[in-house]
Amino acid sequence: MNSHDRSMIGAFIYDIHQIMTKSSNISFEYIPREGNSLAHSLAEETSKRKDEIYLIGGVPEYAEHLKDRDKEDGMD
């Protein structure tokens, strides 16, 4: 990555790059949006609400059904 990312997510990208340089056992896997509707919904709702959420012990009520669906889809 040659250019400096100045977006809000840039700090996370920087941290990931730092971890990658220190670990030889790291991998990334692309998961389509349809395969992870819970993460997509949480990101979308958080962006709309301009709010921060912390997922400690569960998910917000509006996303419960997606958690169950993603869990079922993962069992295929």
Short mmCIF file of N, CA and C in Angstrom, two decimals:
data_model
loop_
_atom_site.label_atom_id
_atom_site.label_comp_id
_atom_site.label_asym_id
_atom_site.label_seq_id
_atom_site.Cartn_x
_atom_site.Cartn_y
_atom_site.Cartn_z
N MET A 1 0.85 -1.18 0.00
CA MET A 1 0.00 0.00 0.00
C MET A 1 0.89 1.23 0.00
N ASN A 2 0.91 1.93 -1.09
CA ASN A 2 1.81 3.07 -1.22
C ASN A 2 1.22 4.38 -0.74
N SER A 3 -0.06 4.59 -0.96
CA SER A 3 -0.67 5.85 -0.55
C SER A 3 -1.15 5.75 0.89
N HIS A 4 -1.16 6.87 1.55
CA HIS A 4 -1.61 6.93 2.94
C HIS A 4 -3.12 7.09 2.95
N ASP A 5 -3.83 6.16 3.58
CA ASP A 5 -5.28 6.20 3.65
C ASP A 5 -5.69 7.13 4.78
N ARG A 6 -6.37 8.22 4.45
CA ARG A 6 -6.77 9.20 5.45
C ARG A 6 -8.22 9.03 5.89
N SER A 7 -8.88 7.99 5.44
CA SER A 7 -10.27 7.76 5.83
C SER A 7 -10.33 7.30 7.29
N MET A 8 -11.52 7.23 7.82
CA MET A 8 -11.70 6.78 9.20
C MET A 8 -11.21 5.35 9.39
N ILE A 9 -11.33 4.57 8.35
CA ILE A 9 -10.91 3.17 8.45
C ILE A 9 -9.40 3.01 8.26
N GLY A 10 -8.75 4.07 7.87
CA GLY A 10 -7.32 4.04 7.62
C GLY A 10 -6.50 3.53 8.80
N ALA A 11 -6.90 3.89 10.01
CA ALA A 11 -6.17 3.44 11.21
C ALA A 11 -6.27 1.92 11.35
N PHE A 12 -7.42 1.37 11.03
CA PHE A 12 -7.59 -0.08 11.11
C PHE A 12 -6.75 -0.77 10.04
N ILE A 13 -6.74 -0.21 8.85
CA ILE A 13 -5.93 -0.78 7.77
C ILE A 13 -4.46 -0.75 8.14
N TYR A 14 -4.02 0.35 8.73
CA TYR A 14 -2.63 0.46 9.17
C TYR A 14 -2.31 -0.63 10.20
N ASP A 15 -3.21 -0.80 11.19
CA ASP A 15 -2.99 -1.83 12.21
C ASP A 15 -2.90 -3.22 11.60
N ILE A 16 -3.77 -3.51 10.63
CA ILE A 16 -3.75 -4.81 9.96
C ILE A 16 -2.42 -5.02 9.25
N HIS A 17 -1.93 -3.98 8.58
CA HIS A 17 -0.63 -4.09 7.90
C HIS A 17 0.49 -4.35 8.90
N GLN A 18 0.42 -3.71 10.06
CA GLN A 18 1.44 -3.93 11.09
C GLN A 18 1.41 -5.37 11.59
N ILE A 19 0.22 -5.90 11.82
CA ILE A 19 0.08 -7.29 12.27
C ILE A 19 0.61 -8.24 11.20
N MET A 20 0.32 -7.94 9.94
CA MET A 20 0.77 -8.80 8.84
C MET A 20 2.29 -8.89 8.78
N THR A 21 2.98 -7.80 9.08
CA THR A 21 4.44 -7.82 9.02
C THR A 21 5.04 -8.63 10.17
N LYS A 22 4.29 -8.81 11.25
CA LYS A 22 4.80 -9.52 12.42
C LYS A 22 4.37 -10.99 12.47
N SER A 23 3.47 -11.38 11.59
CA SER A 23 2.95 -12.75 11.64
C SER A 23 3.06 -13.41 10.27
N SER A 24 3.55 -14.63 10.28
CA SER A 24 3.64 -15.36 9.01
C SER A 24 2.41 -16.24 8.80
N ASN A 25 1.57 -16.32 9.80
CA ASN A 25 0.40 -17.19 9.72
C ASN A 25 -0.88 -16.36 9.79
N ILE A 26 -1.13 -15.60 8.75
CA ILE A 26 -2.33 -14.77 8.70
C ILE A 26 -2.95 -14.92 7.31
N SER A 27 -4.26 -15.00 7.27
CA SER A 27 -4.93 -15.11 5.98
C SER A 27 -6.24 -14.34 6.02
N PHE A 28 -6.72 -13.99 4.85
CA PHE A 28 -7.97 -13.27 4.70
C PHE A 28 -8.84 -14.04 3.73
N GLU A 29 -10.11 -14.02 3.99
CA GLU A 29 -11.05 -14.73 3.13
C GLU A 29 -12.20 -13.80 2.77
N TYR A 30 -12.48 -13.70 1.48
CA TYR A 30 -13.60 -12.89 1.01
C TYR A 30 -14.90 -13.63 1.29
N ILE A 31 -15.82 -12.94 1.92
CA ILE A 31 -17.16 -13.50 2.15
C ILE A 31 -18.16 -12.53 1.55
N PRO A 32 -18.94 -12.98 0.57
CA PRO A 32 -19.92 -12.09 -0.05
C PRO A 32 -20.93 -11.57 0.98
N ARG A 33 -21.49 -10.42 0.72
CA ARG A 33 -22.45 -9.80 1.62
C ARG A 33 -23.58 -10.77 1.97
N GLU A 34 -24.03 -11.54 0.98
CA GLU A 34 -25.13 -12.47 1.23
C GLU A 34 -24.75 -13.53 2.25
N GLY A 35 -23.48 -13.81 2.37
CA GLY A 35 -23.02 -14.84 3.30
C GLY A 35 -22.81 -14.33 4.71
N ASN A 36 -22.92 -13.04 4.90
CA ASN A 36 -22.73 -12.47 6.22
C ASN A 36 -23.67 -11.29 6.39
N SER A 37 -24.95 -11.57 6.35
CA SER A 37 -25.95 -10.51 6.42
C SER A 37 -25.93 -9.80 7.77
N LEU A 38 -25.53 -10.49 8.82
CA LEU A 38 -25.48 -9.86 10.13
C LEU A 38 -24.45 -8.73 10.16
N ALA A 39 -23.24 -9.00 9.72
CA ALA A 39 -22.19 -7.97 9.71
C ALA A 39 -22.59 -6.80 8.82
N HIS A 40 -23.18 -7.12 7.66
CA HIS A 40 -23.60 -6.05 6.75
C HIS A 40 -24.69 -5.19 7.39
N SER A 41 -25.66 -5.83 8.00
CA SER A 41 -26.76 -5.10 8.63
C SER A 41 -26.26 -4.22 9.77
N LEU A 42 -25.37 -4.76 10.60
CA LEU A 42 -24.83 -3.98 11.71
C LEU A 42 -24.05 -2.77 11.20
N ALA A 43 -23.25 -2.97 10.17
CA ALA A 43 -22.48 -1.85 9.61
C ALA A 43 -23.41 -0.80 9.02
N GLU A 44 -24.42 -1.24 8.29
CA GLU A 44 -25.35 -0.32 7.65
C GLU A 44 -26.15 0.48 8.69
N GLU A 45 -26.71 -0.20 9.68
CA GLU A 45 -27.51 0.47 10.71
C GLU A 45 -26.66 1.42 11.55
N THR A 46 -25.46 1.00 11.89
CA THR A 46 -24.57 1.86 12.67
C THR A 46 -24.25 3.13 11.89
N SER A 47 -24.03 2.99 10.59
CA SER A 47 -23.75 4.15 9.74
C SER A 47 -24.96 5.07 9.67
N LYS A 48 -26.15 4.51 9.50
CA LYS A 48 -27.38 5.32 9.43
C LYS A 48 -27.62 6.07 10.73
N ARG A 49 -27.43 5.39 11.84
CA ARG A 49 -27.71 5.98 13.15
C ARG A 49 -26.58 6.89 13.63
N LYS A 50 -25.46 6.84 12.93
CA LYS A 50 -24.27 7.60 13.34
C LYS A 50 -23.97 7.34 14.82
N ASP A 51 -23.94 6.07 15.12
CA ASP A 51 -23.79 5.63 16.50
C ASP A 51 -22.69 4.57 16.57
N GLU A 52 -22.17 4.34 17.74
CA GLU A 52 -21.22 3.26 17.96
C GLU A 52 -21.94 2.16 18.71
N ILE A 53 -21.65 0.92 18.34
CA ILE A 53 -22.22 -0.20 19.09
C ILE A 53 -21.08 -1.13 19.50
N TYR A 54 -21.29 -1.79 20.60
CA TYR A 54 -20.33 -2.76 21.10
C TYR A 54 -21.06 -4.08 21.26
N LEU A 55 -20.56 -5.10 20.60
CA LEU A 55 -21.22 -6.40 20.60
C LEU A 55 -20.63 -7.28 21.70
N ILE A 56 -21.07 -7.04 22.90
CA ILE A 56 -20.60 -7.82 24.03
C ILE A 56 -21.76 -8.67 24.52
N GLY A 57 -21.68 -9.97 24.26
CA GLY A 57 -22.71 -10.88 24.72
C GLY A 57 -23.95 -10.96 23.86
N GLY A 58 -23.98 -10.29 22.73
CA GLY A 58 -25.15 -10.38 21.87
C GLY A 58 -25.17 -9.30 20.81
N VAL A 59 -26.27 -9.25 20.10
CA VAL A 59 -26.44 -8.24 19.05
C VAL A 59 -27.68 -7.43 19.36
N PRO A 60 -27.81 -6.23 18.77
CA PRO A 60 -29.02 -5.45 18.98
C PRO A 60 -30.26 -6.23 18.53
N GLU A 61 -31.39 -5.91 19.13
CA GLU A 61 -32.63 -6.63 18.84
C GLU A 61 -32.97 -6.65 17.35
N TYR A 62 -32.72 -5.53 16.65
CA TYR A 62 -33.08 -5.47 15.23
C TYR A 62 -32.28 -6.46 14.38
N ALA A 63 -31.22 -7.03 14.93
CA ALA A 63 -30.37 -7.93 14.15
C ALA A 63 -30.44 -9.39 14.61
N GLU A 64 -31.24 -9.67 15.61
CA GLU A 64 -31.33 -11.04 16.15
C GLU A 64 -31.67 -12.07 15.08
N HIS A 65 -32.66 -11.77 14.23
CA HIS A 65 -33.07 -12.74 13.21
C HIS A 65 -31.95 -13.01 12.21
N LEU A 66 -31.12 -12.01 11.95
CA LEU A 66 -30.00 -12.20 11.03
C LEU A 66 -28.92 -13.09 11.65
N LYS A 67 -28.72 -12.93 12.94
CA LYS A 67 -27.75 -13.78 13.63
C LYS A 67 -28.14 -15.24 13.49
N ASP A 68 -29.42 -15.52 13.71
CA ASP A 68 -29.90 -16.89 13.60
C ASP A 68 -29.79 -17.40 12.17
N ARG A 69 -30.12 -16.56 11.19
CA ARG A 69 -30.05 -16.98 9.79
C ARG A 69 -28.61 -17.25 9.37
N ASP A 70 -27.68 -16.37 9.75
CA ASP A 70 -26.27 -16.59 9.41
C ASP A 70 -25.75 -17.88 10.05
N LYS A 71 -26.19 -18.15 11.27
CA LYS A 71 -25.77 -19.37 11.95
C LYS A 71 -26.27 -20.60 11.19
N GLU A 72 -27.52 -20.55 10.73
CA GLU A 72 -28.09 -21.67 9.96
C GLU A 72 -27.37 -21.82 8.62
N ASP A 73 -27.10 -20.70 7.94
CA ASP A 73 -26.41 -20.74 6.65
C ASP A 73 -25.01 -21.32 6.79
N GLY A 74 -24.37 -21.08 7.91
CA GLY A 74 -23.03 -21.58 8.14
C GLY A 74 -22.98 -23.08 8.34
N MET A 75 -24.13 -23.69 8.59
CA MET A 75 -24.17 -25.14 8.82
C MET A 75 -24.33 -25.92 7.53
N ASP A 76 -24.49 -25.23 6.40
CA ASP A 76 -24.66 -25.91 5.10
C ASP A 76 -23.41 -26.63 4.69
#
